[in-house]
Each structure stands twice: as structure tokens, then as C-alpha cells.
PDB file of C-alpha atoms in Angstrom:
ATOM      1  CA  UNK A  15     -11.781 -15.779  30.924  1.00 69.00           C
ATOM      2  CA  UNK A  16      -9.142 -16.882  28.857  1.00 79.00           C
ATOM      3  CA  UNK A  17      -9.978 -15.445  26.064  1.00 92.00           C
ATOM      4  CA  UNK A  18      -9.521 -16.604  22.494  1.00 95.00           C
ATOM      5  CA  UNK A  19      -7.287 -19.737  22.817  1.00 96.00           C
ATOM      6  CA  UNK A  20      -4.987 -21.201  19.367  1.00 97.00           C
ATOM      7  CA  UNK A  21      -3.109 -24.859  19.305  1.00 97.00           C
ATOM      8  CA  UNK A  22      -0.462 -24.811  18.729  1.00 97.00           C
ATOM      9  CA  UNK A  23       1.637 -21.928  18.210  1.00 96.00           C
ATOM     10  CA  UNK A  24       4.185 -23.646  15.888  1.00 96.00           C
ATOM     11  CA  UNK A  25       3.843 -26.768  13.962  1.00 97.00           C
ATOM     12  CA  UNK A  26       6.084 -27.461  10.981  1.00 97.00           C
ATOM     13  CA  UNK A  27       4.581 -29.941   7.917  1.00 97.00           C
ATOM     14  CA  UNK A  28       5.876 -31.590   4.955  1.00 97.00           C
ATOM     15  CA  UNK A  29       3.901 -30.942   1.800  1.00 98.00           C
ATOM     16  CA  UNK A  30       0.886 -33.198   1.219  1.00 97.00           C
ATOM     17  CA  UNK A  31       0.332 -33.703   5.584  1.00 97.00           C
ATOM     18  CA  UNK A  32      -2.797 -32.494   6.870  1.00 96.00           C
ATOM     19  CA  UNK A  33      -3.206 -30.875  10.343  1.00 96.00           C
ATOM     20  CA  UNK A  34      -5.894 -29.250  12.461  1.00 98.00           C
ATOM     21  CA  UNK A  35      -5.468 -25.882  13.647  1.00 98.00           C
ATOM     22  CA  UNK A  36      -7.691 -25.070  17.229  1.00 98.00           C
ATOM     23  CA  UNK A  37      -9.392 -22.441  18.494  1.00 98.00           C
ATOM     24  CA  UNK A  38     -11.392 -22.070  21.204  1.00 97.00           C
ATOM     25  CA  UNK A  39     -13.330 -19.137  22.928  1.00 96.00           C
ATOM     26  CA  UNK A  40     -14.765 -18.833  26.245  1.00 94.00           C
ATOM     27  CA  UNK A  41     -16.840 -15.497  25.887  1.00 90.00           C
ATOM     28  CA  UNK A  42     -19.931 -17.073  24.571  1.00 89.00           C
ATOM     29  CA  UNK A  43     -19.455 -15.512  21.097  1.00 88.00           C
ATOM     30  CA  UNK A  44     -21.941 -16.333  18.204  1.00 87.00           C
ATOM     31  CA  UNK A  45     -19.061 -14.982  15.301  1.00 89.00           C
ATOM     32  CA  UNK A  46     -16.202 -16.861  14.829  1.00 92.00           C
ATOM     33  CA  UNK A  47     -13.216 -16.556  11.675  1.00 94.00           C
ATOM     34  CA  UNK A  48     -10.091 -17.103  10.785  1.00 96.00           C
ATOM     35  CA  UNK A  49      -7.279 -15.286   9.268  1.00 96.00           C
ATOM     36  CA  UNK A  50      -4.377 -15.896   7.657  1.00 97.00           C
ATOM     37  CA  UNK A  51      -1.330 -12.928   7.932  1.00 96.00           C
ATOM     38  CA  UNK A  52       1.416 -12.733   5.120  1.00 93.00           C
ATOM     39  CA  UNK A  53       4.129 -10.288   5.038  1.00 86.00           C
ATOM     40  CA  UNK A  54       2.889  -7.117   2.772  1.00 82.00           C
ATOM     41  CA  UNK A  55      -0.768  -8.627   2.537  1.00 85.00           C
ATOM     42  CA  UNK A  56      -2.499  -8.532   6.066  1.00 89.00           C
ATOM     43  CA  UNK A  57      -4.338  -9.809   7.060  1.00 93.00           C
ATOM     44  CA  UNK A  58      -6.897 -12.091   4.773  1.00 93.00           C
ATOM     45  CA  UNK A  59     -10.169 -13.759   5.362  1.00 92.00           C
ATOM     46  CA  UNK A  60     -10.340 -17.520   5.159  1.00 96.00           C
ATOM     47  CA  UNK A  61     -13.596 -18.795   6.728  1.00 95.00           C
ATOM     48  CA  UNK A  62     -16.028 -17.473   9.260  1.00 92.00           C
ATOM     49  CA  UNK A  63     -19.271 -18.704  11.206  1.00 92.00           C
ATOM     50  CA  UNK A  64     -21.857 -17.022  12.152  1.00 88.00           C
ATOM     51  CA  UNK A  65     -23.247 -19.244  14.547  1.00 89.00           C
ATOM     52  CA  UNK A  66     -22.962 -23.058  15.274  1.00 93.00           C
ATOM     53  CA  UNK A  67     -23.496 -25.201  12.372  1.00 95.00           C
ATOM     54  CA  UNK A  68     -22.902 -21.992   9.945  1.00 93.00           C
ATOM     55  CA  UNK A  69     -19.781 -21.440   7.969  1.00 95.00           C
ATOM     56  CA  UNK A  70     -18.685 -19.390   4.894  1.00 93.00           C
ATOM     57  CA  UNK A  71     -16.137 -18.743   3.100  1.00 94.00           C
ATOM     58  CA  UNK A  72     -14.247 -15.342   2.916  1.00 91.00           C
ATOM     59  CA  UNK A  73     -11.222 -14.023   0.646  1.00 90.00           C
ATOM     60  CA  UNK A  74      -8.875 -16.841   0.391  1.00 95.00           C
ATOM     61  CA  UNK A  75     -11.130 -20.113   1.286  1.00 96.00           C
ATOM     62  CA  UNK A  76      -9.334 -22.813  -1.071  1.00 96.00           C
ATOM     63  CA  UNK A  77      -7.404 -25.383   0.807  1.00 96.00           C
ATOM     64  CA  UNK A  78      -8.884 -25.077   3.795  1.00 98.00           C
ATOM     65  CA  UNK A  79     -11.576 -26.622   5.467  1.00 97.00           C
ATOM     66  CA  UNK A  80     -13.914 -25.574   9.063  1.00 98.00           C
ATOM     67  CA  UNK A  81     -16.766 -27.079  10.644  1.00 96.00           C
ATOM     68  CA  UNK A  82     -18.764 -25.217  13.742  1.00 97.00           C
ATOM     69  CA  UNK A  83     -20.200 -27.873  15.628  1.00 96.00           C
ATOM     70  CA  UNK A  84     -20.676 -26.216  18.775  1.00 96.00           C
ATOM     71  CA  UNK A  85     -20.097 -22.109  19.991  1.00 94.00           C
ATOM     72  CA  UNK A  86     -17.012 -22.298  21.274  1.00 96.00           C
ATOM     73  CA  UNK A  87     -14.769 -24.238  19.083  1.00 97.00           C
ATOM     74  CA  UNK A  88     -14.274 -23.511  15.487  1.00 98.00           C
ATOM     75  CA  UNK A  89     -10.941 -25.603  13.838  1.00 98.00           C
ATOM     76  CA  UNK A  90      -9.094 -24.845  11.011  1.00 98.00           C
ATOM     77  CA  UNK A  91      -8.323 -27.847   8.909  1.00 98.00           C
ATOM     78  CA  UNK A  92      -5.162 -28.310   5.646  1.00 97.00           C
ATOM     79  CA  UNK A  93      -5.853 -32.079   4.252  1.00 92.00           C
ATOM     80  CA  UNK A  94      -3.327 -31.264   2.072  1.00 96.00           C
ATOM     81  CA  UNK A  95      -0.760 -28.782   3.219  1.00 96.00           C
ATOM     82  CA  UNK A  96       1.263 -26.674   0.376  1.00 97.00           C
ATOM     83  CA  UNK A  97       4.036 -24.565   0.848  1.00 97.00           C
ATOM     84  CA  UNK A  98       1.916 -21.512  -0.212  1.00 96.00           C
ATOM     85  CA  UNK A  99       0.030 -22.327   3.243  1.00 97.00           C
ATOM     86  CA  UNK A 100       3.382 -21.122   5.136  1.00 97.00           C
ATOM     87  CA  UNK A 101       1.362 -18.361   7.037  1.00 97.00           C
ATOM     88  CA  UNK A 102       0.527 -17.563  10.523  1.00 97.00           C
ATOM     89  CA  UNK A 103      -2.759 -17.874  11.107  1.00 98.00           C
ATOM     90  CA  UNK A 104      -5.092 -16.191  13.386  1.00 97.00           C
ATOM     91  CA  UNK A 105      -8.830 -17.369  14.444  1.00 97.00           C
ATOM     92  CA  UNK A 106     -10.734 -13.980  15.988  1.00 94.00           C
ATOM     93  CA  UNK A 107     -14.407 -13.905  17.756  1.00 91.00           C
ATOM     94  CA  UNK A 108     -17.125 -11.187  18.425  1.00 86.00           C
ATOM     95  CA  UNK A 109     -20.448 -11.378  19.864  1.00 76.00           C
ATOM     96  CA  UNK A 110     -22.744 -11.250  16.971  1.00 64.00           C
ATOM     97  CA  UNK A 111     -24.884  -8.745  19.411  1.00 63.00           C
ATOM     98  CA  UNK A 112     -22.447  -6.630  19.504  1.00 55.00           C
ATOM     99  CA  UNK A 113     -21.160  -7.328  15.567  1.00 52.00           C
ATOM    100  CA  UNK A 114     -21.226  -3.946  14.809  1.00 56.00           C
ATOM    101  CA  UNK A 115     -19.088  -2.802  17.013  1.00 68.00           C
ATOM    102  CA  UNK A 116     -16.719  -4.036  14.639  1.00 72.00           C
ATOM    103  CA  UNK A 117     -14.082  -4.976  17.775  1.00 82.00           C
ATOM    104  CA  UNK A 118     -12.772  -8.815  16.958  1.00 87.00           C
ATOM    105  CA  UNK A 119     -11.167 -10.577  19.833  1.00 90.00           C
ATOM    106  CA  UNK A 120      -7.788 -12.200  18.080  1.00 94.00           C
ATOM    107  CA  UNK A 121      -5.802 -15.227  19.594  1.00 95.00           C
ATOM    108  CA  UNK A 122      -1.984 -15.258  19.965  1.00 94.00           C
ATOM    109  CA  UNK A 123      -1.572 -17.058  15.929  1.00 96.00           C
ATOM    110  CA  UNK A 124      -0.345 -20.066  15.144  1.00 97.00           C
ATOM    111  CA  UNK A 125       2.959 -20.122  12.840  1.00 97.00           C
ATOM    112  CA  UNK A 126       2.512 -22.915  10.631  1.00 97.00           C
ATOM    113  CA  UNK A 127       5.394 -23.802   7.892  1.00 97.00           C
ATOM    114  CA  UNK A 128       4.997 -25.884   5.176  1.00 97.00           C
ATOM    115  CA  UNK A 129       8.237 -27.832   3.549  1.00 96.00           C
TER     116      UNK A 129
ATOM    117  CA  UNK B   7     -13.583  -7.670  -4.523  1.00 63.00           C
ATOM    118  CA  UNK B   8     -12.923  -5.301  -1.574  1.00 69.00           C
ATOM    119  CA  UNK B   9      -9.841  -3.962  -0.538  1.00 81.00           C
ATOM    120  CA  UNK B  10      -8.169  -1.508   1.238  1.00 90.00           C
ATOM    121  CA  UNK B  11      -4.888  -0.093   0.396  1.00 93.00           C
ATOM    122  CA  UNK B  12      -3.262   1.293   3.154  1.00 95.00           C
ATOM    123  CA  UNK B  13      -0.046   3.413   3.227  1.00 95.00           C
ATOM    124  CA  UNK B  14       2.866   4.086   3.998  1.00 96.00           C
ATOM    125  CA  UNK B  15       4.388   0.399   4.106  1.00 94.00           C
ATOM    126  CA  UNK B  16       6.698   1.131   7.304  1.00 95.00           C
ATOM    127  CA  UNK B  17       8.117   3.932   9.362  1.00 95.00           C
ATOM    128  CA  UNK B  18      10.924   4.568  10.798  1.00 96.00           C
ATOM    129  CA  UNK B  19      10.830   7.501  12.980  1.00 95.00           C
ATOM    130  CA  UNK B  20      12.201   9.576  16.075  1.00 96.00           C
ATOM    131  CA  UNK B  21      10.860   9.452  19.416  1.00 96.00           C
ATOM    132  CA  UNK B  22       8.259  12.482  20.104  1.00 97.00           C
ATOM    133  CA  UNK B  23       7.192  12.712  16.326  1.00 97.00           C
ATOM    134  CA  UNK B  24       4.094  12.457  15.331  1.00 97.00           C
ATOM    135  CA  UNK B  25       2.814   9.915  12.427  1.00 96.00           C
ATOM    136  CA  UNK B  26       0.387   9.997  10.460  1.00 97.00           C
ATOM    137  CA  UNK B  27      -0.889   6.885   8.169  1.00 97.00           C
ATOM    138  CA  UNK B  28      -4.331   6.427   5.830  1.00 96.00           C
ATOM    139  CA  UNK B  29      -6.556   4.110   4.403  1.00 97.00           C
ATOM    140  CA  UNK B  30      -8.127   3.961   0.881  1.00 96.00           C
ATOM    141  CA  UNK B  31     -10.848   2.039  -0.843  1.00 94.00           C
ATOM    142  CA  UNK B  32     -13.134   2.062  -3.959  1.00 91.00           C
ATOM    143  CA  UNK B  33     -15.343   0.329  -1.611  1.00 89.00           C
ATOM    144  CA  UNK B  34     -18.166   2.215   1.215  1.00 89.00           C
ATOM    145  CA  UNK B  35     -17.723   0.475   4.603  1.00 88.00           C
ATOM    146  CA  UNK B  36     -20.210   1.161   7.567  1.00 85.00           C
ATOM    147  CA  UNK B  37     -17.472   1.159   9.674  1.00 89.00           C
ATOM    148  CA  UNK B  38     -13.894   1.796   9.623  1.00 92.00           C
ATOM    149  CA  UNK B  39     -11.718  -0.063  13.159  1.00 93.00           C
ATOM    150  CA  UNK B  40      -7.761   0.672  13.463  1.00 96.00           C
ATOM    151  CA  UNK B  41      -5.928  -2.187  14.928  1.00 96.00           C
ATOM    152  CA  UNK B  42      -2.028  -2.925  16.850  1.00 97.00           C
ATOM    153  CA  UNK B  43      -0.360  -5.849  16.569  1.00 96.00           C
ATOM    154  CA  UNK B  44       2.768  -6.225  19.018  1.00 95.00           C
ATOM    155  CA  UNK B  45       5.407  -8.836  17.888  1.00 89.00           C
ATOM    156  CA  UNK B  46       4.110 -12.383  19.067  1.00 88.00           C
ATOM    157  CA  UNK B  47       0.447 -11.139  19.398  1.00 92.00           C
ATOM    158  CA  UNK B  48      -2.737 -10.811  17.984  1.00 93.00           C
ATOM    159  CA  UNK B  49      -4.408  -7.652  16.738  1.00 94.00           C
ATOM    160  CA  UNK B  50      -5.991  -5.199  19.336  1.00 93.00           C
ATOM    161  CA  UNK B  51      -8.518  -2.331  18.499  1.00 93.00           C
ATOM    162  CA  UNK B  52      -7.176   1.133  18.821  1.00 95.00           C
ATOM    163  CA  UNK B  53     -10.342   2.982  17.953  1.00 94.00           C
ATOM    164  CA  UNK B  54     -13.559   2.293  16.251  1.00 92.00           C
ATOM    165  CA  UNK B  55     -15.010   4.992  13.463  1.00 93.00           C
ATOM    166  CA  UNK B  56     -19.139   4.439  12.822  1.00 89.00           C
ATOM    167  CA  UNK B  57     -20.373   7.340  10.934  1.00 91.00           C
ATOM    168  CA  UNK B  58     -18.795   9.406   7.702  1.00 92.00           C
ATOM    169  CA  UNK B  59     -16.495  12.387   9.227  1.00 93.00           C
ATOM    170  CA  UNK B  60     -16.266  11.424  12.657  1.00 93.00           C
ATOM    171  CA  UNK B  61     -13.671  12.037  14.138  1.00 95.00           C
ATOM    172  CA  UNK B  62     -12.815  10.100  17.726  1.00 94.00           C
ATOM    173  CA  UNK B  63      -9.442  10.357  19.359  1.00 94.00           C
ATOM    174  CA  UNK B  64      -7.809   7.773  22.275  1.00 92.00           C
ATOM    175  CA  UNK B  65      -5.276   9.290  24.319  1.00 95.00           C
ATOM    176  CA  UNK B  66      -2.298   9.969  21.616  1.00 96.00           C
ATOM    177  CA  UNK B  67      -4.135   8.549  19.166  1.00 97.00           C
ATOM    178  CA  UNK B  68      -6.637  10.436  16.793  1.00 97.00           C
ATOM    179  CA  UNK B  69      -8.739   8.250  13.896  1.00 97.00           C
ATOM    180  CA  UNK B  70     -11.420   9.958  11.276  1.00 96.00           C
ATOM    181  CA  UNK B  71     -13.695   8.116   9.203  1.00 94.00           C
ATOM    182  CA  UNK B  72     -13.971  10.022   5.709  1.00 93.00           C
ATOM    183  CA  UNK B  73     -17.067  11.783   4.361  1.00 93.00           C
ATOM    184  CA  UNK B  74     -17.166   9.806   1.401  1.00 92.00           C
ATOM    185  CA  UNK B  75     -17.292   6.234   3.567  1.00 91.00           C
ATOM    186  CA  UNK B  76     -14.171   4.990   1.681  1.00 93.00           C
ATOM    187  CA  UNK B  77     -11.184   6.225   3.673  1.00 94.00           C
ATOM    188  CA  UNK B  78      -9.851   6.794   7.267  1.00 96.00           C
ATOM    189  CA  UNK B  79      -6.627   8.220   9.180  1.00 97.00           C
ATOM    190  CA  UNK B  80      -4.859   7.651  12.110  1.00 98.00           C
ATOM    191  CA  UNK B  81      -2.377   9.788  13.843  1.00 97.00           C
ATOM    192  CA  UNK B  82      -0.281   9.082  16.801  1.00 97.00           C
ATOM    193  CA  UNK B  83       1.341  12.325  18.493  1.00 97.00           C
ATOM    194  CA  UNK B  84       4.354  12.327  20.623  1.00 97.00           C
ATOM    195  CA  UNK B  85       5.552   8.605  19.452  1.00 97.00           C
ATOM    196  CA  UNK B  86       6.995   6.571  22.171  1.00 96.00           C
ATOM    197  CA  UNK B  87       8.940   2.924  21.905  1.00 94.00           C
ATOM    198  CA  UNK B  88       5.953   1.112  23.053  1.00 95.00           C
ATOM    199  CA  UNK B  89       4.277   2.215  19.509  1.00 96.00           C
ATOM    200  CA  UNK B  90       6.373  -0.133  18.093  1.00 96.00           C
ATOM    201  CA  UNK B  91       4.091  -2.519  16.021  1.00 96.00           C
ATOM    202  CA  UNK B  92       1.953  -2.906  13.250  1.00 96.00           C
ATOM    203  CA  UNK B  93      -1.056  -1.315  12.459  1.00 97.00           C
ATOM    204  CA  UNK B  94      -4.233  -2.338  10.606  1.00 96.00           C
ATOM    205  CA  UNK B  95      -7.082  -0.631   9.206  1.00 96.00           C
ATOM    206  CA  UNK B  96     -10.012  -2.455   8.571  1.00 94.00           C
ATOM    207  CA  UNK B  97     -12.735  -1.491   7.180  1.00 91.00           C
ATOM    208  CA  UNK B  98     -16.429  -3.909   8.249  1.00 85.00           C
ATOM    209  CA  UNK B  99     -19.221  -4.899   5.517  1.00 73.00           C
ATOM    210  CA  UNK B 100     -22.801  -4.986   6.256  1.00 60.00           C
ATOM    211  CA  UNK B 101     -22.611  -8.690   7.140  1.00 59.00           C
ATOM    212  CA  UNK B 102     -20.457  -8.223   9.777  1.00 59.00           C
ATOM    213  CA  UNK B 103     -16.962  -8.908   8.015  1.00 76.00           C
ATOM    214  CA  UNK B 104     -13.946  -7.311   8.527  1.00 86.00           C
ATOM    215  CA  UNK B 105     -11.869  -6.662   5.663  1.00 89.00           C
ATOM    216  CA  UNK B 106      -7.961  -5.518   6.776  1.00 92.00           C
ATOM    217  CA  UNK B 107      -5.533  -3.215   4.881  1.00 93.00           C
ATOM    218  CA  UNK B 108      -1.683  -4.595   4.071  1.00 94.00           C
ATOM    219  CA  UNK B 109      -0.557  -2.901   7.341  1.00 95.00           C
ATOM    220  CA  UNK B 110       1.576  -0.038   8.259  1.00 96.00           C
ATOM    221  CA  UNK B 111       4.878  -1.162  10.128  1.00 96.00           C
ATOM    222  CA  UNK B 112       5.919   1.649  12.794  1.00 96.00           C
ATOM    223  CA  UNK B 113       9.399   1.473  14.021  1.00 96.00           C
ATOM    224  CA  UNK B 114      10.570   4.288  16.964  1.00 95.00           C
ATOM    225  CA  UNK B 115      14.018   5.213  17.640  1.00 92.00           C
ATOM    226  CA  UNK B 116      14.717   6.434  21.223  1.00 89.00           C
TER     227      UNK B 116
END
């Protein structure tokens, strides 16, 4: 299994681009989110799904936009990146049997900077 | 809405010392989860806390979940270099969340 999978790792934008940040899992998982890390704040809540065709929002949901359209995938779209979005960005999965446990399954991030 | 404060910031400490760092909230949480993050990586759990005063300890590493529901520890004995890192707690809500503290930043001299 590879895991939880994030494309790309870098990407640099000017202010106003949009871009698509991917994630993938291959562990069957039913919960899905992603996370945005700042130095000094942690890491914060942007969106999560439940399940295919379910998402919500979490802490910090503005600019950003998801869609679940089947289990494993769940992307991360800017339509209009700011330079507040500078961030690396993290998409994390658990099996919603097992949501309890609390353990999320994080990719590697994805260091996105906005100019 | 929720959060946790978590403290200290960083730490910069000697080889074989012990550290200790906490969690705080006005919040309950069912669960409280301590997380590492190497350079580069994502976040990997460290130890999982389900019910008020436990405590549970991995190796080196010893986590309680408070009696009131709103705080946790960790402590790491006998630090080594590969402790390097930073380290998250974060505390779940019934719906499955996970809300994460700022971070504590552990740096080990040799």
C-alpha cells in the first residue's frame, strides 16, 4: 500500500492562479481531510469528508474548495490563490470504523507559495 | 471555537534529559492523540489517550489524559537525536475531528 499519496510537493503561484492540490489513498478509508500547517499555528482544519459525495467544512474553510466524488481521491482546490494561502498543506485519512481511534494517516504535504 | 493551547513553544535540550510538554483546553475532548512530525514528513501518532486519567506509556514515551477531559501530557525520558521534531497534541470531537495544538518544537544536542 502506498499509503496516503499528495501532488505535488512544491508548486509556486502568482496571486489570482488557481491550482488543484491531490490526494489519494489506497487503504479503503471512508474519512478523508485536509490541513493546512503554519509556523506557530499547527496544524488547522480546512475541509473533511466523511464519505464519498460528503464534505464539510472545518476551521479555516474560506478560499478553498473539495469535492469527494469517489473513496479514494479527495482534491484540494485555490480558484483564486492569495498570498495568505502560502502554507503547506497536508490531506490525512482514517477508516471511519475505526474513527475513534483517533489515529489519522498524513501524506508527505505539499509546500505551496503564493507570490 | 475549540482550541488547544499547547506549551512550551520549542526546546532546546541535552541528550539523556527528559522533557516534559502539556496541553490545555476550555474544551472536553473524548480523546486526546500525541503526534511527531520529522522534517519533510507528515504527522505520526505517538500514543492515543481514550478515557479521563489514563495514563499509557510507549517505550520512552509516557502520555496522560486529564481527569477533567480538557488537558494531556507527554514526557519523553532519556532524549536521543532522533527526537528531533515536532510534536502535536490533538485533541478529537465527537464527530470524529481532530483538532491540533500550535506544536511543541524539540531540538536535542548530542
Amino acid at each position: 500500500n502506498a499509503g496516503v499519496t499528495q501532488t505535488p510537493k512544491f508548486q509556486v503561484l502568482k496571486t489570482g492562479q488557481s491550482m488543484t492540490l491531490q490526494c489519494a489513498q489506497d487503504m479503503n478509508h471512508e474519512y478523508m481531510s485536509w490541513y493546512r500547517q503554519d509556523p506557530g499555528m499547527g496544524l488547522r482544519l480546512i475541509h473533511y469528508s466523511v464519505g464519498a459525495g460528503i464534505t464539510d467544512q472545518g476551521e479555516v474553510p474560506n478560499g478553498y474548495n473539495v469535492s469527494r466524488s469517489t473513496t479514494e481521491d479527495f482534491p484540494l482546490r485555490l480558484l483564486s490563490a492569495a498570498p495568505s494561502q502560502t502554507s503547506v498543506y497536508f490531506c490525512a485519512s482514517n477508516n471511519a470504523g475505526q474513527l475513534n481511534t483517533g489515529e489519522l494517516f498524513f501524506g508527505e504535504g505539499s509546500r505551496l507559495t503564493v507570490l | 471555537g475549540q482550541q488547544l493551547n499547547q506549551s512550551p513553544q520549542s526546546m532546546f535540550i541535552q541528550e539523556g534529559e527528559d522533557v516534559s510538554m502539556n496541553c490545555t483546553s476550555s474544551s472536553i475532548f473524548n480523546t486526546w492523540l500525541w503526534y511527531k512530525q520529522d522534517p519533510g514528513e507528515g504527522p505520526v501518532l505517538l500514543i492515543a489517550l481514550y478515557k479521563a486519567g489514563e495514563l499509557t506509556s510507549n517505550g520512552r514515551l509516557t502520555a496522560q489524559f486529564g481527569i477533567t477531559r480538557k488537558d494531556s501530557f507527554l514526557n519523553i525520558s532519556a532524549s536521543i537525536p532522533s527526537d528531533v521534531g515536532i510534536y502535536f497534541c490533538a485533541g478529537q470531537v465527537h464527530t470524529g475531528k481532530l483538532i491540533f495544538g500550535q506544536g511543541t518544537t524539540l531540538q536535542v544536542k548530542p
